[in-house]
CSV table of N, CA and C in Angstrom, one decimal:
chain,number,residue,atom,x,y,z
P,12,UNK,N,-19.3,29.2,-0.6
P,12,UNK,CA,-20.4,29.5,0.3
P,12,UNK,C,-19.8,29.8,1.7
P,13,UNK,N,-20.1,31.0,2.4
P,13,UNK,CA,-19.8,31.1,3.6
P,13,UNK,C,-19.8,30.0,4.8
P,14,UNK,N,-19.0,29.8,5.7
P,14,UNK,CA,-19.6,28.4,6.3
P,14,UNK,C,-19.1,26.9,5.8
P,15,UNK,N,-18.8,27.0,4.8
P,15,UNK,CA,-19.1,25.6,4.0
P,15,UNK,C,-17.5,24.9,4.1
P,16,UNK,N,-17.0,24.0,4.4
P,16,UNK,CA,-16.0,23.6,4.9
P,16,UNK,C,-15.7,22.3,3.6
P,17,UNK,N,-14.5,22.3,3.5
P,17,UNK,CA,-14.3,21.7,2.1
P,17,UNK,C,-13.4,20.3,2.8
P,18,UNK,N,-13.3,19.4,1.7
P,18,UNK,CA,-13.1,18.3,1.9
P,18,UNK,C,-11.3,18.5,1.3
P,19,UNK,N,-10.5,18.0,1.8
P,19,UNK,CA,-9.0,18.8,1.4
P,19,UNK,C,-9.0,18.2,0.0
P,20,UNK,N,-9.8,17.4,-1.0
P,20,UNK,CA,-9.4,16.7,-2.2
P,20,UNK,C,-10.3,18.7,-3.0
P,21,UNK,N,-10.9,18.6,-2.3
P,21,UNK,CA,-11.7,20.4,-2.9
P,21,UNK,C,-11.1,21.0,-2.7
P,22,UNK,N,-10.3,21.3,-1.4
P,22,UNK,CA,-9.5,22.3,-0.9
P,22,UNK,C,-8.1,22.3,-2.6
P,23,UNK,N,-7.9,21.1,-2.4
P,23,UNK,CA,-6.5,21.4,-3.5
P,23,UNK,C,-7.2,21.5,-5.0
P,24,UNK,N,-8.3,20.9,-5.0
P,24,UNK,CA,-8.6,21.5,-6.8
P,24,UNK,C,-8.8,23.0,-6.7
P,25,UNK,N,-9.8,23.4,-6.2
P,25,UNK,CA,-10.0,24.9,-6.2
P,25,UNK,C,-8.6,25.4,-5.8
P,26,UNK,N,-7.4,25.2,-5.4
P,26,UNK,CA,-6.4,25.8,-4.9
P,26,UNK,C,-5.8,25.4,-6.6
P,27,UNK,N,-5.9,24.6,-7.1
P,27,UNK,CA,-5.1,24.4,-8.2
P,27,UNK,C,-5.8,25.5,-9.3
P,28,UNK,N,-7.0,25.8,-9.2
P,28,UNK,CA,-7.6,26.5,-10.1
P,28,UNK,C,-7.3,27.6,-10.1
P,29,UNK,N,-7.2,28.1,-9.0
P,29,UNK,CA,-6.6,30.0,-8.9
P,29,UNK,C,-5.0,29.9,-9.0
P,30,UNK,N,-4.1,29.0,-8.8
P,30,UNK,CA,-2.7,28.9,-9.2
P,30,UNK,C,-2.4,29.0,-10.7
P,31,UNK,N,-3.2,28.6,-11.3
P,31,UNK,CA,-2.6,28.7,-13.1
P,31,UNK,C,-3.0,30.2,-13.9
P,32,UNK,N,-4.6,30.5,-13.1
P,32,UNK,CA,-4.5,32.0,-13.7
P,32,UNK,C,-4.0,32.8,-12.5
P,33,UNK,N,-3.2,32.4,-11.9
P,33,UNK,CA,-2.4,33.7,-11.2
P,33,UNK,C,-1.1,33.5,-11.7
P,34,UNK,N,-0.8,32.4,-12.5
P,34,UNK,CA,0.7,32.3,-13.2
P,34,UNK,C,0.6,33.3,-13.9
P,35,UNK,N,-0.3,33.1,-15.0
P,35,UNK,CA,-0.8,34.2,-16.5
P,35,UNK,C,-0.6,35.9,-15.7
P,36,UNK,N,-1.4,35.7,-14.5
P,36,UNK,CA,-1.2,37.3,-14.0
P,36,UNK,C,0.1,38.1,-14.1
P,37,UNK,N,0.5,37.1,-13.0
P,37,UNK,CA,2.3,37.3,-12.8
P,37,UNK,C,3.2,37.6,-14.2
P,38,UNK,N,2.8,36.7,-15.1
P,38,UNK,CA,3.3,36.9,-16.8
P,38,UNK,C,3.5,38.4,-17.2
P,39,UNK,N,1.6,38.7,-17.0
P,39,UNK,CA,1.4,39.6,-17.6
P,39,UNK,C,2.1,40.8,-17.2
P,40,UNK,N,1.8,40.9,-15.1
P,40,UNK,CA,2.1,42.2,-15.1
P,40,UNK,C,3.9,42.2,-15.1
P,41,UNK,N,4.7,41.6,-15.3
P,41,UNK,CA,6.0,41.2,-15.3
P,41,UNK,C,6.5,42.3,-16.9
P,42,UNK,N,5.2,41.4,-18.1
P,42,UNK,CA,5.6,41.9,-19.4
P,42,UNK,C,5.6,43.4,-19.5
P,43,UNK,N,4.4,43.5,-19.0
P,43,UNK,CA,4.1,44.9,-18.7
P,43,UNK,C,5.1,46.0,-18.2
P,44,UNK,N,6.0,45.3,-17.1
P,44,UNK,CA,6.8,46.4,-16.4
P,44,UNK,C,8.3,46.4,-17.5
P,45,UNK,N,8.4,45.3,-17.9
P,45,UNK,CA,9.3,45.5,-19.1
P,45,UNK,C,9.1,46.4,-20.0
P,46,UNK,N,8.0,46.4,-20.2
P,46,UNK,CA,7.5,47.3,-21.7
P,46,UNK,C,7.4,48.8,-21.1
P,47,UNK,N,7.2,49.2,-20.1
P,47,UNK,CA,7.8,50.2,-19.0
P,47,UNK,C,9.3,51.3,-19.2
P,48,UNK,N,10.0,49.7,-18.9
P,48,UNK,CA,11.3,50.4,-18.3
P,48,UNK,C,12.0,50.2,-20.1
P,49,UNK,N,11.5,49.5,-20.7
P,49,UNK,CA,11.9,50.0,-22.1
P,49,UNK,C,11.6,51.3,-22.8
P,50,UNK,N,10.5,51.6,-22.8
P,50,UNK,CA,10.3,52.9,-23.0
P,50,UNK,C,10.7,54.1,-22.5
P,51,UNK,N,11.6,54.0,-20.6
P,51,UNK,CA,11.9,55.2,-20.3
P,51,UNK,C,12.8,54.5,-20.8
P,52,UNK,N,13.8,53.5,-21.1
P,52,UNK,CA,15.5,53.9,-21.8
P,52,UNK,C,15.9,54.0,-23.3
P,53,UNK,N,14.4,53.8,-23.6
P,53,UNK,CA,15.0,54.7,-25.2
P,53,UNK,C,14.6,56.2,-25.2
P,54,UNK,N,13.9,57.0,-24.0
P,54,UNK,CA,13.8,58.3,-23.5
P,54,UNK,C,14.6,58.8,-23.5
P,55,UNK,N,15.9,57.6,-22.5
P,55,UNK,CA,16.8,58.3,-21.8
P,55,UNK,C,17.8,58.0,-22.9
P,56,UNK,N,17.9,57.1,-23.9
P,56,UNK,CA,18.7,57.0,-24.5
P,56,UNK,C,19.1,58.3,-26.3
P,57,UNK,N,18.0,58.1,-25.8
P,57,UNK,CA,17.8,59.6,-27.8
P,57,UNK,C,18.2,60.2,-27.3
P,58,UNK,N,18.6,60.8,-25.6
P,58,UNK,CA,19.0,62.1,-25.6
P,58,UNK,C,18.1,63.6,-25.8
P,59,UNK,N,16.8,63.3,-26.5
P,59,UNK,CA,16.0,64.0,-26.5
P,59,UNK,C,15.2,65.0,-24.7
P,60,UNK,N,15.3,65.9,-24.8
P,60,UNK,CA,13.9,66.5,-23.5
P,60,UNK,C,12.9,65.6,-23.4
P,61,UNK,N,12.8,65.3,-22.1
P,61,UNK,CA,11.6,64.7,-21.5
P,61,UNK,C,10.7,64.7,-22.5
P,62,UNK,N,9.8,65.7,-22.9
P,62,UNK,CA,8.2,66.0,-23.5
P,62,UNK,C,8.7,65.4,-24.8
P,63,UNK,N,9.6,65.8,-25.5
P,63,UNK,CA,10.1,65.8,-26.9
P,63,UNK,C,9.9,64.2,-27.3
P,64,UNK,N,10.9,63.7,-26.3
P,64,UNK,CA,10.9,62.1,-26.0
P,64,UNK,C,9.6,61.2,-25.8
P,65,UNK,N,8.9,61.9,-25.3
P,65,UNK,CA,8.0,61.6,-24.7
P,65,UNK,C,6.9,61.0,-26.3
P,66,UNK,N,7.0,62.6,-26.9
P,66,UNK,CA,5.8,62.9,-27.8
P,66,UNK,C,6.6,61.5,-28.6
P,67,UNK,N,7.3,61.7,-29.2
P,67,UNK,CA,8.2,60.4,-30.3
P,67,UNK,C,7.7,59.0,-30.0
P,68,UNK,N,8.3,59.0,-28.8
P,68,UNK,CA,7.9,57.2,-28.9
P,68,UNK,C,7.0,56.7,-27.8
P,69,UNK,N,6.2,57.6,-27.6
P,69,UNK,CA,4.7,56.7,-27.1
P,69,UNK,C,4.4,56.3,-28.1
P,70,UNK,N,3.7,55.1,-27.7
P,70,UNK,CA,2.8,54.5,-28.6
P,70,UNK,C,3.6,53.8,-29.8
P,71,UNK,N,4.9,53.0,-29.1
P,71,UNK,CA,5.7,52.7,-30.3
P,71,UNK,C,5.4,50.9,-29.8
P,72,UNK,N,5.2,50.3,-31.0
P,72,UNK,CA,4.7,48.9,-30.5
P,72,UNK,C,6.1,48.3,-30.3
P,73,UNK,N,5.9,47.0,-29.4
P,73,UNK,CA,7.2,46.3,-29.1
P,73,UNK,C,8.6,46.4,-29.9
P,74,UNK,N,8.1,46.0,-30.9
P,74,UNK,CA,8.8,45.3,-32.0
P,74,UNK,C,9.9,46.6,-32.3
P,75,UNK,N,9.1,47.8,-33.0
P,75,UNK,CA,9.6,48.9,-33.1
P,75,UNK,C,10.9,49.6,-31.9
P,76,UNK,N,10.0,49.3,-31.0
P,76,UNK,CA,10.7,50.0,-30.2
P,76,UNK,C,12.1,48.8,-29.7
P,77,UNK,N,12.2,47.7,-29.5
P,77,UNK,CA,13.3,46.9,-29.5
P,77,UNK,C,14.5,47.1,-30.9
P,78,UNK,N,13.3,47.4,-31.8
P,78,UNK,CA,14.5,47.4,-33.4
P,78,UNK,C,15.4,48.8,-32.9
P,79,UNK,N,14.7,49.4,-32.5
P,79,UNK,CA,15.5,50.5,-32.4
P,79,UNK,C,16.8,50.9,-30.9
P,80,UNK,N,16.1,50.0,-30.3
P,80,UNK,CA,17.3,50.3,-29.2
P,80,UNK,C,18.0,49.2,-29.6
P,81,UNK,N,18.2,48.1,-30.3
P,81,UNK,CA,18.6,47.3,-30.5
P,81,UNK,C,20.2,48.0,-31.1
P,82,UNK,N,19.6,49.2,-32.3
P,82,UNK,CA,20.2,49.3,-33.0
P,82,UNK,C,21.1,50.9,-32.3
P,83,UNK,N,20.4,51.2,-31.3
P,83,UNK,CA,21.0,52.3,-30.9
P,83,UNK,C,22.4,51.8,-29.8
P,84,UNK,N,22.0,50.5,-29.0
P,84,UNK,CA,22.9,50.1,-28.3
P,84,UNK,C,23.9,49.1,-29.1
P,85,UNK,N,24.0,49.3,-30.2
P,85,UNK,CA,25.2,48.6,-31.1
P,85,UNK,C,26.0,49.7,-31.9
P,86,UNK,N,25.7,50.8,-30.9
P,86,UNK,CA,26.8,52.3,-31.8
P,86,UNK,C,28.2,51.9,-30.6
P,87,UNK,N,29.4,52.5,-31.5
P,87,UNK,CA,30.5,52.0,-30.4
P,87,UNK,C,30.4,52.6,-29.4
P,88,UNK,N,29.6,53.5,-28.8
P,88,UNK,CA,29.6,54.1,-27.1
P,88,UNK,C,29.0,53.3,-26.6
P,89,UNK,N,28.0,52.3,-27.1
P,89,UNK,CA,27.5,51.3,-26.0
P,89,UNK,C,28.1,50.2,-25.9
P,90,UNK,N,29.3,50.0,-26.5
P,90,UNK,CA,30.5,49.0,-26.3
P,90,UNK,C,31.2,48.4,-25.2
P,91,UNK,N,30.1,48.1,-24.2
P,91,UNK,CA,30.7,47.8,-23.0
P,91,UNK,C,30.2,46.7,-22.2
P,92,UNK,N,30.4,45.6,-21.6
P,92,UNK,CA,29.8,44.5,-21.0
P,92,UNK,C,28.1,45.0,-20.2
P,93,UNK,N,28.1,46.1,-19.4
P,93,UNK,CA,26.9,46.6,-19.2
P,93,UNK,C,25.8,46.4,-20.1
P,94,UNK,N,26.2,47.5,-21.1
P,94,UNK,CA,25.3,47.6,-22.3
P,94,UNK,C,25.4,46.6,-23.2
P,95,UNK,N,25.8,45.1,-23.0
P,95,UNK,CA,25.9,43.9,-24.1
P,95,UNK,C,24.7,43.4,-23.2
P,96,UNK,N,24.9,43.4,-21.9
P,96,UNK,CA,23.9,42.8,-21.0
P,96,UNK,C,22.6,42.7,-21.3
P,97,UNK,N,22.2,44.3,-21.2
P,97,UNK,CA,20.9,44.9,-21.7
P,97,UNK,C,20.9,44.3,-23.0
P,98,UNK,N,21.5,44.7,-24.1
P,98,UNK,CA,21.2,44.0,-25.5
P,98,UNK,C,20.6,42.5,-25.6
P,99,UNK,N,21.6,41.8,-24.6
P,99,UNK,CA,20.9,40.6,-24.9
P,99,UNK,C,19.6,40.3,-24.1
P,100,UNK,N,19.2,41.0,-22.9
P,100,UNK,CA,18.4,41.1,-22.6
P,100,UNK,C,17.2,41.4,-23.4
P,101,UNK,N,17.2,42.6,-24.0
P,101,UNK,CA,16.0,42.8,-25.3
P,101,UNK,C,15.7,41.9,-26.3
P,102,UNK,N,16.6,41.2,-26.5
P,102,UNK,CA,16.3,39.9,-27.5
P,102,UNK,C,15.6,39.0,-26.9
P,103,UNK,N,16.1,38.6,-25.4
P,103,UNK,CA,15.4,37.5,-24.4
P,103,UNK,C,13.6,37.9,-24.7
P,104,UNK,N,13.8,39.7,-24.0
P,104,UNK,CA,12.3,39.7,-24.5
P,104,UNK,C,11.5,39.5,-25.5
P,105,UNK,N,12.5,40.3,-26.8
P,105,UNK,CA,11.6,39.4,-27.8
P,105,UNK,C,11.6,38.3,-27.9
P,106,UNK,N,11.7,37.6,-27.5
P,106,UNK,CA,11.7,35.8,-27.7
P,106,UNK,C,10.2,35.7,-26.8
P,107,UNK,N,10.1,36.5,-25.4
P,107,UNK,CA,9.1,36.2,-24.6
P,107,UNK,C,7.7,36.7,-25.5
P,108,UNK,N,7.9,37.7,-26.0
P,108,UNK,CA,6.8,38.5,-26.5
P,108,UNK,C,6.3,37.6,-27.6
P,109,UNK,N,6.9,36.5,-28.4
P,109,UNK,CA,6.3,35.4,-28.9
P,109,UNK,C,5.3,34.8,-28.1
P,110,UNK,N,5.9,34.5,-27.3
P,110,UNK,CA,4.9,33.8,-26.1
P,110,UNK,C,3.9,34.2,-25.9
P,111,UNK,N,3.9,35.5,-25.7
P,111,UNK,CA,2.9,36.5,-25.0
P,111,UNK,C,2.2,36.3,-26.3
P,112,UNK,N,2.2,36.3,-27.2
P,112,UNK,CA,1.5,36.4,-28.8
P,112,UNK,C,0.5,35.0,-28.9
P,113,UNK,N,1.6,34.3,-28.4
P,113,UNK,CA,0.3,32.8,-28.2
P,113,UNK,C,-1.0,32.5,-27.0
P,114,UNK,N,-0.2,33.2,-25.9
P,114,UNK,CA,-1.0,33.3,-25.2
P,114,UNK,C,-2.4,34.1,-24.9
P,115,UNK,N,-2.4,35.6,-25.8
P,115,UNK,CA,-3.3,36.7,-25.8
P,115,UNK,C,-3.9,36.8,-27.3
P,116,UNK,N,-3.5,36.1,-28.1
P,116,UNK,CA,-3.8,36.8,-29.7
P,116,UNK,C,-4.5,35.5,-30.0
P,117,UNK,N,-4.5,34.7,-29.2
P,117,UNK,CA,-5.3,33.9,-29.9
P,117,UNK,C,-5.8,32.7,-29.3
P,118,UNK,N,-6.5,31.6,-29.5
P,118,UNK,CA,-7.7,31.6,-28.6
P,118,UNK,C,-7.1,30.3,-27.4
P,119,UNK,N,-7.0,30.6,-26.2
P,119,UNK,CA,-6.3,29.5,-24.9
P,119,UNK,C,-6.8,29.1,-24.1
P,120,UNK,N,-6.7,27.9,-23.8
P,120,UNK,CA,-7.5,27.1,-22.3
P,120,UNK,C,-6.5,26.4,-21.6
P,121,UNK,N,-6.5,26.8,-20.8
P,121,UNK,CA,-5.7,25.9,-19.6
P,121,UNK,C,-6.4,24.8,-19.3
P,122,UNK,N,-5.6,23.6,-19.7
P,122,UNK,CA,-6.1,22.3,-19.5
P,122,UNK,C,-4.8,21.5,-18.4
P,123,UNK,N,-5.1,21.4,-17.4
P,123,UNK,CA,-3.9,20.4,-16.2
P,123,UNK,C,-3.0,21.7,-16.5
P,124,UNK,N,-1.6,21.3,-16.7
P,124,UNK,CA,-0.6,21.9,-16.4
P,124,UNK,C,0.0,22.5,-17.7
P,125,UNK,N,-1.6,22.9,-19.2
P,125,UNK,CA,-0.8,23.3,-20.0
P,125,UNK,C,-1.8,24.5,-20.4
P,126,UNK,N,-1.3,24.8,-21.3
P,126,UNK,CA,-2.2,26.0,-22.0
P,126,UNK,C,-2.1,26.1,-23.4
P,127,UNK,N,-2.8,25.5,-23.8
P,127,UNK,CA,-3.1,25.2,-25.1
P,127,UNK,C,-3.8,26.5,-25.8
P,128,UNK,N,-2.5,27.1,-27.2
P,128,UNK,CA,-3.0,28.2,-27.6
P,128,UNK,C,-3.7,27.8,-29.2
P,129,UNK,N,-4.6,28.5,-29.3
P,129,UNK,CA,-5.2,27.7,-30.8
P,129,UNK,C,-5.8,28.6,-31.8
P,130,UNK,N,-4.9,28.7,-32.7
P,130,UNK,CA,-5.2,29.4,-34.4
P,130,UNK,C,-6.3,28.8,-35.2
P,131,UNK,N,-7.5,29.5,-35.1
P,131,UNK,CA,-8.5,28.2,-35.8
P,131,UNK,C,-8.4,28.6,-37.2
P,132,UNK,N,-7.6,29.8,-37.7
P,132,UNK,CA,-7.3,30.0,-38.9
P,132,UNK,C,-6.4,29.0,-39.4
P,133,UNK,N,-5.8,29.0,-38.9
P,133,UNK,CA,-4.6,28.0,-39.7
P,133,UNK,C,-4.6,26.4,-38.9
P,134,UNK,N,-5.7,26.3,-37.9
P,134,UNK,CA,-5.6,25.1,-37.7
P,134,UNK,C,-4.2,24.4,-36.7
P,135,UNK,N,-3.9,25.2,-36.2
P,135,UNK,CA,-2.4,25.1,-35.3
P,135,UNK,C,-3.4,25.4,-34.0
P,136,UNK,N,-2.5,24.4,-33.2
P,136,UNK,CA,-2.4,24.1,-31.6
P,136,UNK,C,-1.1,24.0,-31.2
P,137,UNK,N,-0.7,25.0,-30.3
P,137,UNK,CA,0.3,25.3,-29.5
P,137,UNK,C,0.4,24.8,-28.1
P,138,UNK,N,1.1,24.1,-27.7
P,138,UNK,CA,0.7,23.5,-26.0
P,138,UNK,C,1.9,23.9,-25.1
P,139,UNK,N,1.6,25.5,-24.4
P,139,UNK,CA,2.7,25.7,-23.3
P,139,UNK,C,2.6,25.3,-22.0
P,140,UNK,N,3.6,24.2,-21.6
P,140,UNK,CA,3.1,24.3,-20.3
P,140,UNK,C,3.4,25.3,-19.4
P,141,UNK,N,2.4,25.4,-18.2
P,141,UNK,CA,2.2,26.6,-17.2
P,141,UNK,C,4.1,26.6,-16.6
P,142,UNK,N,4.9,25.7,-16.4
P,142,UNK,CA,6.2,26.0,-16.3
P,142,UNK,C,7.1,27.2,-16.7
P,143,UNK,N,6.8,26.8,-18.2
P,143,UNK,CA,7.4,27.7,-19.2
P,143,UNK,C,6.9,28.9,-19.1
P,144,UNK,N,5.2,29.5,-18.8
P,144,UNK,CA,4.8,30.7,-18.5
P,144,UNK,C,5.6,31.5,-17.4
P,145,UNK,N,5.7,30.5,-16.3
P,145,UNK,CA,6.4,31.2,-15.0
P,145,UNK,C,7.8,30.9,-15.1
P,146,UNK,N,8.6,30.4,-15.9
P,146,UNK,CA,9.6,30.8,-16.3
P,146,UNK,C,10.0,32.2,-16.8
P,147,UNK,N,8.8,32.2,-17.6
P,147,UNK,CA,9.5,33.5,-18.8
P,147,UNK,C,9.2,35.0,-17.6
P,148,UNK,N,8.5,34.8,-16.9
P,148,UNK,CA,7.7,35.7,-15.9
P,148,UNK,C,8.6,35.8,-14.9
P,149,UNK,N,9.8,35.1,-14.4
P,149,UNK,CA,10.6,35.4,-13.7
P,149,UNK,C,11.6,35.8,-14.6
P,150,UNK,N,11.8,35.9,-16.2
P,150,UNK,CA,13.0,36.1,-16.8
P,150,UNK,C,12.7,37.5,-16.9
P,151,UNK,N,11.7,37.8,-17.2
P,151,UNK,CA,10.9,39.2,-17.1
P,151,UNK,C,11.3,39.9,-16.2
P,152,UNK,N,11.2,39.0,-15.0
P,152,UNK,CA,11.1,40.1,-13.6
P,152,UNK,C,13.4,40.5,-13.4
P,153,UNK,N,13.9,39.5,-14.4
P,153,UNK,CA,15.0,39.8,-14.4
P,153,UNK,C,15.4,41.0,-15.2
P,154,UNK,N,15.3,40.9,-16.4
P,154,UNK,CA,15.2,42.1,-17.8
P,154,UNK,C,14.4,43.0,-16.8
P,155,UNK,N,13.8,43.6,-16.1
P,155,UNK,CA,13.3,44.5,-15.8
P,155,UNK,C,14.0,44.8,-14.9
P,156,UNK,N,14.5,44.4,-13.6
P,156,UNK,CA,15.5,44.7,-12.7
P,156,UNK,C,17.0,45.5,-13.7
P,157,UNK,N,17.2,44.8,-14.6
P,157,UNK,CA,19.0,45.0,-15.3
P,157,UNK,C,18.6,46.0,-15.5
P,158,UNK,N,17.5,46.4,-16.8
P,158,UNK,CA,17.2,48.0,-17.3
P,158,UNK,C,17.1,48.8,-16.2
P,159,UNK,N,16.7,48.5,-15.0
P,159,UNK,CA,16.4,49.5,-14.3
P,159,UNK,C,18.0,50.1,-13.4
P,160,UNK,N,18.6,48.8,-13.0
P,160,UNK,CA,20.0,48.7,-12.7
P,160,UNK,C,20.9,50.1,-13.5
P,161,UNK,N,20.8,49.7,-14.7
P,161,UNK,CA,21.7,50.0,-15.5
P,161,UNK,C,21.0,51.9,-15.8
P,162,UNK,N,19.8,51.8,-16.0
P,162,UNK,CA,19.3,53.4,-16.3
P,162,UNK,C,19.3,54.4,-15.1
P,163,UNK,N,18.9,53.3,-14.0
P,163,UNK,CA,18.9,54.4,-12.9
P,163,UNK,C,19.0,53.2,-11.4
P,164,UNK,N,20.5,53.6,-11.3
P,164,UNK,CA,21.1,52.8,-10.3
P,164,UNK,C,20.6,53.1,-9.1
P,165,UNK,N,21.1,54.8,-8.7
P,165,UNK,CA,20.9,55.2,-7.4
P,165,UNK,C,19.5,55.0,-6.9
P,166,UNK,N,18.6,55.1,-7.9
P,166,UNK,CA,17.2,54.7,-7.6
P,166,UNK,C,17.0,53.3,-6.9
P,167,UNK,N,17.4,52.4,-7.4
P,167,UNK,CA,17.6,50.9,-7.5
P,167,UNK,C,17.9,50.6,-6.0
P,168,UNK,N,19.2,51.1,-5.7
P,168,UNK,CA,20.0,51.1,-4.9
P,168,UNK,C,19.2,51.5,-3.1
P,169,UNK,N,18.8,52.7,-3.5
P,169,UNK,CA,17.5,52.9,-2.4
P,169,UNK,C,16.4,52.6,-1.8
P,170,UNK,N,16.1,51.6,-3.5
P,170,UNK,CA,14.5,51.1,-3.1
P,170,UNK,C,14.6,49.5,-2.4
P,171,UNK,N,13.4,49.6,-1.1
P,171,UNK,CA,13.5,48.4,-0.7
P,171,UNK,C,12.5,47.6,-1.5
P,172,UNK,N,12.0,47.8,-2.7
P,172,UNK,CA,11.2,47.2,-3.2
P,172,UNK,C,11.9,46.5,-4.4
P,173,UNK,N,13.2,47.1,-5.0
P,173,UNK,CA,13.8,46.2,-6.0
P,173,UNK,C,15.1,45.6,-5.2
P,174,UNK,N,14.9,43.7,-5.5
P,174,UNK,CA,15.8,43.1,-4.7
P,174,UNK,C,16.9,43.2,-5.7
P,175,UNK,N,18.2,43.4,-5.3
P,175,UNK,CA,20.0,42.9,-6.1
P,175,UNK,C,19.6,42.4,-7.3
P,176,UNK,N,20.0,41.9,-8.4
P,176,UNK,CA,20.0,40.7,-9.4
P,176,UNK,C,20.7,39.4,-8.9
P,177,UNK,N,21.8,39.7,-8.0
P,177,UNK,CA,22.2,38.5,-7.8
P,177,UNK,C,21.2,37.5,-6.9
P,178,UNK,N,20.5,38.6,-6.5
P,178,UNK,CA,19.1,37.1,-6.3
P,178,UNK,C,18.8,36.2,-6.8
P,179,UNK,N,18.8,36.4,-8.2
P,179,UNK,CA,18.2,35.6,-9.3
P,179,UNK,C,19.2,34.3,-9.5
């Protein structure tokens, strides 16, 4: 309510209540920009024309589309500490994109400091704490920096909006 002056024990719950779904946000749009910059480097990586590339692997789900750069960056031309980097990077993400599976596919409540994901089909409760969310959300924001490093430097290099990795 406009006006209405809070007592600081309100001030910090309501402050605690927009902090846990703005962790989830941060997750999401983090996952998101991964799933991005993976897309333009298996574009850039088939070697295919822009449109050609384009047409092929939109709309290629995670999974697919990691199996395959997975397997494209284990030919001996990508035999180089760079390109091991990225690789293991893409596995990091799939690891994350489990997470992301618990958290969106199936049914979650944030309770205190966790988020309890729950399969009423099988009867399974999963309990992540919000840590572990903003963990993976910063590991994210790393894997998305390297791909972008590594596909298009000069870009990287100019923008004041993407900080070094050695930030991290």
């Amino acid at each position: 309510m406009p006006g209405v002056i809070l007592s600081q024990e309100e001030f910090e719950r309501n402050l605690e209540n927009l902090i846990r779904p703005a962790i989830i946000a941060e997750f999401t749009s983090a996952f998101t920009g991964v799933e991005m910059v993976l897309q333009v480097l298996i574009r850039q990586l088939s070697g295919m024309k822009k449109e050609k590339a384009r047409i092929i692997c939109s709309g290629m789900r995670n999974t697919d589309l990691t199996k395959r750069l997975k397997r494209i960056l284990r030919l001996p031309e990508y035999a180089t500490p760079e390109w091991d980097k990225v690789l293991k990077a893409i596995s990091k993400f799939e690891d994350i994109g489990k997470l992301r599976s618990h958290i969106f596919h199936r049914f979650s409540k944030i309770d205190g400091e966790i988020l309890r994901s729950i399969d009423f089909l099988d009867s399974l409760e999963i309990a992540i704490p919000m840590a572990d969310i903003k963990k993976a959300a910063q590991d994210l924001d790393y894997i998305y920096r390297l791909i972008l490093m590594t596909t298009y430097p000069e870009y990287v290099a100019q923008s004041r909006h993407i900080p070094p990795l050695e930030s991290y």
